[in-house]
Amino acid sequence: MKKLLTTVILTVATFLIANMAFSVQHSILLSIIVLLVTLWTNEALPLGVVSLLPILLFPSFDILSTNATTVNYSKSIIFLFLGGFMIAIATQKTDLHKYIANKLLTLFPNTPRGIIFSLAITSAVLSSLISNTTTALLLIPIAMFLTKDMKLKLRLVLSIAYGASIGGILTPIGTPPNLILLGFMEQHNMEPIAFVQWIVLALPLVVIMLVLIPFVLSLGVNHLKFDTHLEQREHLTSDQRRLLYILGSLIVLLFVNSKIEPYYSGLGINEKGILLGFGLLMFIPKIGFLNWEDTKKIPYEIIFLFGAGFSIAAAFSSTGLANEIANYLLALTHMPVILLILLVASLITFTTEVTSNTALISIALPIIYSLGKAANIDVNLILFVSTICASYAFMLPIATPPNAIAMSSGAVKVKDMATFGLIFNFLGIISITIVALVYWQFYL
């Protein structure tokens, strides 16, 4: 009851404070967001229950209708998750993850710090070329079986989730906000950022974050040992070999399907359909490994969690709260460049914690563009900073798909993610600001 009482106090306080600057409807929306985030963090109610509350609260306070809210719980990305979870369950059922885990231990230093770094780097490299969601779905089941120690397991899973978010900014195709920026620049007749130029710009920041985040995650656990209960198998079983071929085919298809504009247009197949198709393949006799009973292991609360995130994003747009915030921002154009970049980086980073980064950057880019023009600073610079920050959200499971998948593993609690995530958010904001002022402003 104490946790519920704390949640109510914070919610009411948010409404009273917000009502000094925003309309009643906007103040109610902000207080509902605080309510949801607090309940997710202090775990006063189950994750799935909290994630379904927008269906009741948004219509009750005339923010979104019931139909406009519930439609967010059936977005196409949810079917990507379903396919990925089916593949992950098949991997566990065949014990393929144990074989891969053993191989991983022989390739990298068999210490917590060595494996944390290797998982983060592997995740980052993969997510720079294929979806960060897909990367997390493929790697997290492997990390879960490297150790039984929950403290170490938490760090391993987070290293994959955060590595996937970091790697997503390395290339224009790494995450949807990057492509949205390129589309926005084309729409406004701005010179687009070439594929190779993007990599050259983003690489220093990616390297910095891939040093900082694994180092912090490995603090206090380097004395722990990995389990020796994993069987040291020399050969794959027939089921494992068949699944490995299927996973290899999936990864090859995802790579071939990826666009590399303007050099290669990809196959044009929707990635969500690819993952769902391979997930359903797991049920075909003589090919797959699952029966319908196995679907009980799918973490449906994570699907509800994403529905809540999409609903919040829709509420931001439909109520006009995003535009209202923009109007306040435009009054800050007299600030020095360093403070303006810090402000924009902080605002985008913490706002994307409670809304889809794709939805946020779609709303934010026109605002940031106007802000840059009014402040008479390099528009390319501030747009690039905003886009990168949209992918650097480490605190909450609704912030990015990799965070949500980390939660679905059972090794991570929201309060653990929030604790580490707050540190990494600030490290990300500071790193982006420094790189932007020292490097980007001379090459954008």
Short mmCIF file of C-alpha atoms in Angstrom, two decimals:
data_model
loop_
_atom_site.label_atom_id
_atom_site.label_comp_id
_atom_site.label_asym_id
_atom_site.label_seq_id
_atom_site.Cartn_x
_atom_site.Cartn_y
_atom_site.Cartn_z
CA MET A 1 0.00 0.00 0.00
CA LYS A 2 2.91 2.35 0.69
CA LYS A 3 4.00 2.11 -2.97
CA LEU A 4 0.48 2.85 -4.19
CA LEU A 5 0.20 5.84 -1.84
CA THR A 6 3.53 7.22 -3.10
CA THR A 7 2.28 6.83 -6.67
CA VAL A 8 -0.93 8.75 -5.93
CA ILE A 9 0.99 11.58 -4.22
CA LEU A 10 3.40 11.94 -7.17
CA THR A 11 0.51 11.86 -9.66
CA VAL A 12 -1.46 14.57 -7.85
CA ALA A 13 1.66 16.71 -7.37
CA THR A 14 2.44 16.43 -11.10
CA PHE A 15 -1.05 17.62 -12.01
CA LEU A 16 -0.89 20.61 -9.66
CA ILE A 17 2.55 21.69 -10.92
CA ALA A 18 1.78 21.07 -14.60
CA ASN A 19 -1.49 22.98 -14.34
CA MET A 20 0.51 26.16 -13.74
CA ALA A 21 1.90 26.02 -17.29
CA PHE A 22 -0.39 23.71 -19.28
CA SER A 23 -4.10 23.23 -19.89
CA VAL A 24 -6.13 20.87 -17.70
CA GLN A 25 -6.13 18.15 -20.39
CA HIS A 26 -2.37 18.37 -20.87
CA SER A 27 -1.82 18.38 -17.11
CA ILE A 28 -3.95 15.25 -16.74
CA LEU A 29 -1.98 13.51 -19.52
CA LEU A 30 1.33 14.36 -17.84
CA SER A 31 0.06 13.12 -14.47
CA ILE A 32 -1.14 9.84 -16.04
CA ILE A 33 2.32 9.35 -17.55
CA VAL A 34 3.87 9.90 -14.11
CA LEU A 35 1.36 7.43 -12.66
CA LEU A 36 2.30 4.75 -15.22
CA VAL A 37 6.06 5.32 -14.96
CA THR A 38 5.95 5.23 -11.15
CA LEU A 39 3.93 1.99 -11.11
CA TRP A 40 6.28 0.42 -13.64
CA THR A 41 9.26 1.46 -11.53
CA ASN A 42 8.10 0.62 -7.99
CA GLU A 43 6.23 -2.52 -9.16
CA ALA A 44 3.24 -1.76 -6.95
CA LEU A 45 1.13 -3.55 -9.59
CA PRO A 46 2.10 -6.24 -12.12
CA LEU A 47 3.75 -4.96 -15.30
CA GLY A 48 0.96 -6.23 -17.57
CA VAL A 49 -1.78 -4.68 -15.41
CA VAL A 50 -0.14 -1.24 -15.43
CA SER A 51 0.39 -1.47 -19.18
CA LEU A 52 -3.36 -1.94 -19.74
CA LEU A 53 -4.37 1.09 -17.64
CA PRO A 54 -4.28 3.58 -20.59
CA ILE A 55 -7.27 1.71 -22.07
CA LEU A 56 -9.25 2.79 -19.00
CA LEU A 57 -7.65 6.11 -18.13
CA PHE A 58 -7.37 7.83 -21.54
CA PRO A 59 -11.07 7.51 -22.43
CA SER A 60 -12.12 8.35 -18.86
CA PHE A 61 -10.29 11.70 -18.99
CA ASP A 62 -11.19 12.41 -22.64
CA ILE A 63 -7.60 12.11 -23.88
CA LEU A 64 -8.17 9.33 -26.44
CA SER A 65 -11.25 7.26 -27.20
CA THR A 66 -11.26 3.58 -26.34
CA ASN A 67 -10.89 2.59 -30.01
CA ALA A 68 -8.07 5.12 -30.56
CA THR A 69 -6.27 3.71 -27.53
CA THR A 70 -6.72 -0.02 -28.10
CA VAL A 71 -5.56 0.16 -31.73
CA ASN A 72 -2.08 0.90 -30.36
CA TYR A 73 -1.98 -2.56 -28.80
CA SER A 74 -2.04 -4.22 -32.23
CA LYS A 75 0.68 -2.29 -34.08
CA SER A 76 2.56 -4.25 -36.71
CA ILE A 77 5.79 -4.28 -34.65
CA ILE A 78 4.01 -6.47 -32.10
CA PHE A 79 3.92 -9.28 -34.66
CA LEU A 80 7.69 -8.89 -35.11
CA PHE A 81 7.93 -9.50 -31.37
CA LEU A 82 5.69 -12.56 -31.58
CA GLY A 83 7.84 -14.10 -34.32
CA GLY A 84 11.03 -13.31 -32.41
CA PHE A 85 9.70 -14.80 -29.18
CA MET A 86 8.72 -18.00 -31.02
CA ILE A 87 12.26 -18.33 -32.39
CA ALA A 88 13.70 -17.65 -28.93
CA ILE A 89 11.48 -20.36 -27.39
CA ALA A 90 12.61 -22.83 -30.06
CA THR A 91 16.23 -21.95 -29.33
CA GLN A 92 15.70 -22.71 -25.66
CA LYS A 93 13.72 -25.90 -26.33
CA THR A 94 16.52 -27.37 -28.44
CA ASP A 95 19.26 -26.16 -26.04
CA LEU A 96 20.97 -24.41 -28.95
CA HIS A 97 21.55 -21.40 -26.71
CA LYS A 98 23.75 -23.55 -24.44
CA TYR A 99 25.93 -24.64 -27.35
CA ILE A 100 26.32 -21.04 -28.58
CA ALA A 101 27.01 -19.87 -25.01
CA ASN A 102 29.86 -22.36 -24.71
CA LYS A 103 31.34 -21.21 -28.00
CA LEU A 104 31.06 -17.59 -26.88
CA LEU A 105 33.05 -18.36 -23.74
CA THR A 106 35.88 -19.78 -25.83
CA LEU A 107 36.05 -16.75 -28.16
CA PHE A 108 36.31 -14.00 -25.52
CA PRO A 109 37.99 -13.60 -22.11
CA ASN A 110 36.11 -15.78 -19.66
CA THR A 111 35.52 -12.97 -17.19
CA PRO A 112 32.36 -10.97 -16.52
CA ARG A 113 33.95 -7.80 -17.91
CA GLY A 114 35.18 -9.61 -21.03
CA ILE A 115 31.79 -11.16 -21.78
CA ILE A 116 29.88 -7.94 -21.02
CA PHE A 117 32.08 -6.05 -23.48
CA SER A 118 31.82 -8.82 -26.08
CA LEU A 119 28.01 -9.00 -25.85
CA ALA A 120 27.63 -5.21 -26.06
CA ILE A 121 29.96 -4.97 -29.07
CA THR A 122 28.35 -7.94 -30.85
CA SER A 123 24.90 -6.47 -30.24
CA ALA A 124 25.99 -3.04 -31.49
CA VAL A 125 27.55 -4.39 -34.70
CA LEU A 126 24.50 -6.49 -35.54
CA SER A 127 21.99 -3.73 -34.81
CA SER A 128 23.85 -1.30 -37.06
CA LEU A 129 22.83 -3.51 -39.99
CA ILE A 130 19.62 -5.24 -38.90
CA SER A 131 16.81 -4.21 -36.54
CA ASN A 132 17.89 -3.63 -32.93
CA THR A 133 14.74 -5.51 -31.94
CA THR A 134 15.82 -8.56 -33.93
CA THR A 135 19.34 -8.33 -32.51
CA ALA A 136 18.09 -8.34 -28.93
CA LEU A 137 15.71 -11.24 -29.62
CA LEU A 138 18.56 -13.33 -31.04
CA LEU A 139 21.20 -12.58 -28.39
CA ILE A 140 19.38 -12.31 -25.05
CA PRO A 141 18.42 -16.03 -24.82
CA ILE A 142 22.14 -16.83 -25.15
CA ALA A 143 23.13 -14.41 -22.37
CA MET A 144 20.46 -15.82 -20.05
CA PHE A 145 22.23 -19.19 -19.90
CA LEU A 146 25.77 -18.03 -19.33
CA THR A 147 25.24 -17.80 -15.57
CA LYS A 148 22.73 -18.55 -12.82
CA ASP A 149 23.90 -15.55 -10.78
CA MET A 150 21.05 -13.01 -11.09
CA LYS A 151 23.33 -10.03 -10.50
CA LEU A 152 25.58 -11.04 -13.38
CA LYS A 153 22.67 -12.15 -15.56
CA LEU A 154 21.15 -8.66 -15.19
CA ARG A 155 24.36 -7.02 -16.45
CA LEU A 156 24.68 -9.41 -19.41
CA VAL A 157 21.11 -8.81 -20.57
CA LEU A 158 21.42 -5.03 -20.19
CA SER A 159 24.70 -5.04 -22.13
CA ILE A 160 22.87 -6.57 -25.10
CA ALA A 161 19.88 -4.22 -24.86
CA TYR A 162 22.03 -1.10 -24.53
CA GLY A 163 24.51 -2.32 -27.14
CA ALA A 164 21.63 -2.71 -29.61
CA SER A 165 20.50 0.88 -28.99
CA ILE A 166 24.07 2.17 -29.36
CA GLY A 167 24.69 0.27 -32.59
CA GLY A 168 21.46 1.53 -34.08
CA ILE A 169 22.89 5.01 -34.56
CA LEU A 170 26.00 3.84 -36.43
CA THR A 171 24.34 3.64 -39.85
CA PRO A 172 21.33 5.36 -41.45
CA ILE A 173 19.53 2.01 -41.58
CA GLY A 174 20.23 1.08 -37.96
CA THR A 175 17.01 2.49 -36.50
CA PRO A 176 13.87 4.20 -37.89
CA PRO A 177 14.59 7.73 -36.53
CA ASN A 178 17.74 7.85 -38.71
CA LEU A 179 15.68 7.25 -41.84
CA ILE A 180 13.08 9.78 -40.70
CA LEU A 181 15.82 12.43 -40.45
CA LEU A 182 17.03 11.68 -43.99
CA GLY A 183 13.46 11.94 -45.26
CA PHE A 184 12.98 15.23 -43.41
CA MET A 185 16.18 16.66 -44.89
CA GLU A 186 15.10 15.68 -48.40
CA GLN A 187 11.67 17.21 -47.81
CA HIS A 188 13.29 20.54 -46.84
CA ASN A 189 15.78 20.49 -49.73
CA MET A 190 18.73 20.03 -47.37
CA GLU A 191 21.84 18.17 -48.47
CA PRO A 192 21.38 14.58 -47.21
CA ILE A 193 23.98 12.80 -45.11
CA ALA A 194 25.62 10.06 -47.22
CA PHE A 195 25.82 6.50 -45.84
CA VAL A 196 29.59 6.56 -45.30
CA GLN A 197 29.52 10.13 -43.94
CA TRP A 198 26.91 9.06 -41.36
CA ILE A 199 29.18 6.23 -40.17
CA VAL A 200 32.19 8.57 -39.93
CA LEU A 201 30.14 11.04 -37.88
CA ALA A 202 28.56 8.49 -35.54
CA LEU A 203 31.55 6.19 -35.00
CA PRO A 204 33.36 8.26 -32.30
CA LEU A 205 30.18 8.49 -30.23
CA VAL A 206 29.47 4.78 -30.64
CA VAL A 207 33.01 3.92 -29.52
CA ILE A 208 32.74 6.21 -26.47
CA MET A 209 29.44 4.66 -25.39
CA LEU A 210 30.69 1.10 -26.04
CA VAL A 211 33.53 1.80 -23.62
CA LEU A 212 31.51 3.60 -20.94
CA ILE A 213 28.43 1.40 -20.72
CA PRO A 214 30.07 -2.06 -20.53
CA PHE A 215 32.67 -0.67 -18.10
CA VAL A 216 29.97 0.63 -15.73
CA LEU A 217 27.92 -2.58 -16.07
CA SER A 218 30.97 -4.67 -15.15
CA LEU A 219 31.69 -2.75 -11.94
CA GLY A 220 31.21 -4.92 -8.88
CA VAL A 221 30.75 -8.22 -10.73
CA ASN A 222 34.21 -9.01 -12.08
CA HIS A 223 34.84 -11.37 -9.17
CA LEU A 224 31.86 -13.54 -10.13
CA LYS A 225 32.34 -16.70 -12.16
CA PHE A 226 30.37 -18.14 -15.03
CA ASP A 227 28.61 -21.42 -14.44
CA THR A 228 30.34 -24.63 -15.40
CA HIS A 229 27.05 -26.56 -15.60
CA LEU A 230 26.87 -25.96 -19.37
CA GLU A 231 27.75 -29.10 -21.26
CA GLN A 232 30.93 -28.93 -23.28
CA ARG A 233 29.51 -30.47 -26.45
CA GLU A 234 31.73 -31.02 -29.43
CA HIS A 235 28.90 -31.71 -31.87
CA LEU A 236 25.46 -30.29 -32.54
CA THR A 237 22.40 -32.54 -32.34
CA SER A 238 20.32 -32.91 -35.50
CA ASP A 239 17.64 -30.54 -34.10
CA GLN A 240 20.23 -27.95 -33.13
CA ARG A 241 21.90 -28.17 -36.53
CA ARG A 242 18.55 -27.70 -38.31
CA LEU A 243 17.65 -24.70 -36.14
CA LEU A 244 21.10 -23.22 -36.69
CA TYR A 245 20.58 -23.43 -40.46
CA ILE A 246 17.18 -21.72 -40.06
CA LEU A 247 18.68 -18.94 -37.92
CA GLY A 248 21.54 -18.51 -40.38
CA SER A 249 19.02 -18.20 -43.23
CA LEU A 250 17.10 -15.60 -41.21
CA ILE A 251 20.19 -13.48 -40.57
CA VAL A 252 21.27 -13.68 -44.24
CA LEU A 253 17.76 -12.68 -45.37
CA LEU A 254 17.70 -9.75 -42.94
CA PHE A 255 21.06 -8.50 -44.22
CA VAL A 256 20.10 -8.90 -47.89
CA ASN A 257 16.77 -7.21 -47.22
CA SER A 258 18.40 -4.14 -45.61
CA LYS A 259 18.58 -0.95 -47.65
CA ILE A 260 21.88 0.83 -48.14
CA GLU A 261 20.79 4.02 -49.85
CA PRO A 262 21.66 5.10 -52.49
CA TYR A 263 23.72 2.01 -53.33
CA TYR A 264 21.31 -0.84 -52.70
CA SER A 265 17.52 -0.79 -52.30
CA GLY A 266 17.15 -4.16 -50.56
CA LEU A 267 14.48 -6.77 -51.31
CA GLY A 268 11.60 -4.63 -50.08
CA ILE A 269 10.22 -7.31 -47.75
CA ASN A 270 8.71 -6.02 -44.52
CA GLU A 271 11.01 -7.09 -41.67
CA LYS A 272 8.05 -7.68 -39.39
CA GLY A 273 6.69 -10.22 -41.87
CA ILE A 274 10.08 -11.93 -42.06
CA LEU A 275 10.29 -12.43 -38.29
CA LEU A 276 6.67 -13.56 -37.97
CA GLY A 277 7.13 -15.95 -40.91
CA PHE A 278 10.21 -17.57 -39.38
CA GLY A 279 8.40 -17.72 -36.02
CA LEU A 280 5.46 -19.58 -37.57
CA LEU A 281 7.96 -21.86 -39.34
CA MET A 282 8.80 -23.22 -35.88
CA PHE A 283 5.40 -25.01 -35.82
CA ILE A 284 5.69 -26.87 -39.14
CA PRO A 285 6.21 -30.64 -38.59
CA LYS A 286 9.63 -32.02 -39.56
CA ILE A 287 10.97 -28.43 -39.86
CA GLY A 288 10.06 -26.61 -36.67
CA PHE A 289 10.25 -27.53 -33.01
CA LEU A 290 7.20 -26.04 -31.28
CA ASN A 291 3.60 -26.95 -30.50
CA TRP A 292 0.88 -24.54 -29.46
CA GLU A 293 1.43 -25.27 -25.77
CA ASP A 294 4.86 -23.63 -26.09
CA THR A 295 3.23 -20.25 -26.83
CA LYS A 296 2.33 -20.01 -23.14
CA LYS A 297 5.96 -18.97 -22.64
CA ILE A 298 5.50 -15.81 -24.74
CA PRO A 299 5.75 -12.77 -22.37
CA TYR A 300 2.45 -11.12 -23.31
CA GLU A 301 2.94 -8.44 -20.66
CA ILE A 302 5.72 -7.00 -22.86
CA ILE A 303 3.28 -6.74 -25.76
CA PHE A 304 0.88 -4.82 -23.49
CA LEU A 305 3.82 -2.67 -22.40
CA PHE A 306 4.50 -1.60 -25.96
CA GLY A 307 0.83 -0.92 -26.51
CA ALA A 308 0.97 1.49 -23.58
CA GLY A 309 4.01 3.21 -25.09
CA PHE A 310 2.32 3.64 -28.47
CA SER A 311 -0.81 4.97 -26.73
CA ILE A 312 1.22 7.62 -24.90
CA ALA A 313 2.82 8.67 -28.20
CA ALA A 314 -0.61 8.95 -29.82
CA ALA A 315 -1.89 11.01 -26.87
CA PHE A 316 1.04 13.43 -27.15
CA SER A 317 0.09 14.14 -30.76
CA SER A 318 -3.69 14.13 -30.62
CA THR A 319 -3.96 16.41 -27.58
CA GLY A 320 -1.46 18.94 -28.97
CA LEU A 321 0.86 18.57 -25.96
CA ALA A 322 3.86 18.18 -28.29
CA ASN A 323 3.11 21.53 -29.97
CA GLU A 324 2.55 23.18 -26.60
CA ILE A 325 6.01 22.07 -25.45
CA ALA A 326 7.43 23.37 -28.74
CA ASN A 327 6.04 26.82 -28.05
CA TYR A 328 7.88 26.93 -24.73
CA LEU A 329 11.09 25.78 -26.42
CA LEU A 330 10.98 28.55 -29.01
CA ALA A 331 11.25 31.09 -26.18
CA LEU A 332 14.74 29.71 -25.37
CA THR A 333 16.45 30.57 -28.67
CA HIS A 334 18.64 33.24 -27.05
CA MET A 335 20.62 30.61 -25.14
CA PRO A 336 24.30 29.88 -25.98
CA VAL A 337 24.83 26.99 -28.41
CA ILE A 338 26.26 24.63 -25.78
CA LEU A 339 23.28 25.14 -23.46
CA LEU A 340 20.83 24.81 -26.33
CA ILE A 341 22.37 21.50 -27.43
CA LEU A 342 22.36 20.25 -23.83
CA LEU A 343 18.71 21.26 -23.49
CA VAL A 344 17.63 19.60 -26.75
CA ALA A 345 19.66 16.45 -26.00
CA SER A 346 18.18 16.19 -22.49
CA LEU A 347 14.62 16.87 -23.63
CA ILE A 348 14.70 14.29 -26.43
CA THR A 349 16.53 11.66 -24.35
CA PHE A 350 14.13 11.81 -21.41
CA THR A 351 10.98 12.28 -23.51
CA THR A 352 11.74 9.19 -25.58
CA GLU A 353 11.71 7.18 -22.34
CA VAL A 354 7.90 7.41 -22.30
CA THR A 355 7.09 7.39 -25.99
CA SER A 356 8.11 5.68 -29.22
CA ASN A 357 11.38 7.11 -30.56
CA THR A 358 9.93 6.93 -34.08
CA ALA A 359 6.81 8.87 -33.10
CA LEU A 360 8.85 11.33 -31.03
CA ILE A 361 11.36 12.19 -33.74
CA SER A 362 8.54 12.61 -36.27
CA ILE A 363 7.00 15.20 -33.97
CA ALA A 364 10.26 16.75 -32.79
CA LEU A 365 12.15 17.34 -36.05
CA PRO A 366 9.89 20.18 -37.30
CA ILE A 367 10.08 21.75 -33.84
CA ILE A 368 13.86 21.45 -33.63
CA TYR A 369 14.21 22.75 -37.21
CA SER A 370 12.27 25.90 -36.27
CA LEU A 371 14.25 26.21 -33.06
CA GLY A 372 17.56 26.04 -34.96
CA LYS A 373 16.43 28.64 -37.48
CA ALA A 374 15.22 31.01 -34.77
CA ALA A 375 18.42 30.54 -32.74
CA ASN A 376 20.55 31.08 -35.87
CA ILE A 377 22.65 27.96 -35.31
CA ASP A 378 23.57 25.09 -37.64
CA VAL A 379 20.26 23.34 -38.30
CA ASN A 380 21.98 20.15 -39.51
CA LEU A 381 23.84 19.92 -36.21
CA ILE A 382 20.85 20.25 -33.93
CA LEU A 383 18.72 17.91 -36.08
CA PHE A 384 21.46 15.26 -35.97
CA VAL A 385 21.80 15.63 -32.18
CA SER A 386 18.04 15.21 -31.76
CA THR A 387 17.90 12.11 -33.96
CA ILE A 388 20.75 10.38 -32.14
CA CYS A 389 19.27 11.18 -28.73
CA ALA A 390 15.96 9.61 -29.76
CA SER A 391 17.74 6.24 -29.74
CA TYR A 392 19.65 6.82 -26.48
CA ALA A 393 16.99 5.98 -23.92
CA PHE A 394 18.13 3.49 -21.31
CA MET A 395 15.82 3.95 -18.32
CA LEU A 396 12.42 2.41 -19.07
CA PRO A 397 11.25 -0.73 -20.89
CA ILE A 398 8.80 1.23 -23.08
CA ALA A 399 11.62 3.47 -24.34
CA THR A 400 13.06 1.06 -26.94
CA PRO A 401 12.27 -2.50 -28.11
CA PRO A 402 15.61 -3.87 -26.78
CA ASN A 403 14.74 -2.53 -23.31
CA ALA A 404 11.36 -4.27 -23.46
CA ILE A 405 12.94 -7.54 -24.58
CA ALA A 406 15.43 -7.29 -21.71
CA MET A 407 12.45 -6.97 -19.34
CA SER A 408 10.79 -10.03 -20.92
CA SER A 409 13.83 -12.15 -20.01
CA GLY A 410 12.88 -12.05 -16.33
CA ALA A 411 16.42 -11.06 -15.35
CA VAL A 412 15.72 -7.32 -15.23
CA LYS A 413 13.44 -5.30 -12.97
CA VAL A 414 12.25 -1.84 -13.94
CA LYS A 415 14.00 -0.26 -10.95
CA ASP A 416 17.32 -1.86 -12.01
CA MET A 417 16.92 -0.58 -15.56
CA ALA A 418 15.95 2.86 -14.27
CA THR A 419 18.99 3.01 -11.98
CA PHE A 420 21.52 2.08 -14.65
CA GLY A 421 19.58 3.92 -17.33
CA LEU A 422 19.64 7.24 -15.52
CA ILE A 423 23.44 7.07 -15.34
CA PHE A 424 23.72 6.14 -19.02
CA ASN A 425 21.24 8.82 -20.08
CA PHE A 426 23.44 11.49 -18.50
CA LEU A 427 26.61 9.93 -19.92
CA GLY A 428 24.94 9.88 -23.34
CA ILE A 429 23.82 13.50 -23.13
CA ILE A 430 27.28 14.70 -22.06
CA SER A 431 29.03 12.57 -24.70
CA ILE A 432 26.73 13.75 -27.51
CA THR A 433 27.16 17.39 -26.52
CA ILE A 434 30.96 17.10 -26.49
CA VAL A 435 31.12 15.20 -29.80
CA ALA A 436 28.66 17.66 -31.39
CA LEU A 437 30.70 20.73 -30.39
CA VAL A 438 34.16 19.25 -30.96
CA TYR A 439 33.52 17.17 -34.08
CA TRP A 440 30.08 17.30 -35.72
CA GLN A 441 29.77 21.05 -36.12
CA PHE A 442 32.83 21.07 -38.40
CA TYR A 443 31.66 18.23 -40.66
CA LEU A 444 27.90 18.71 -40.92
#
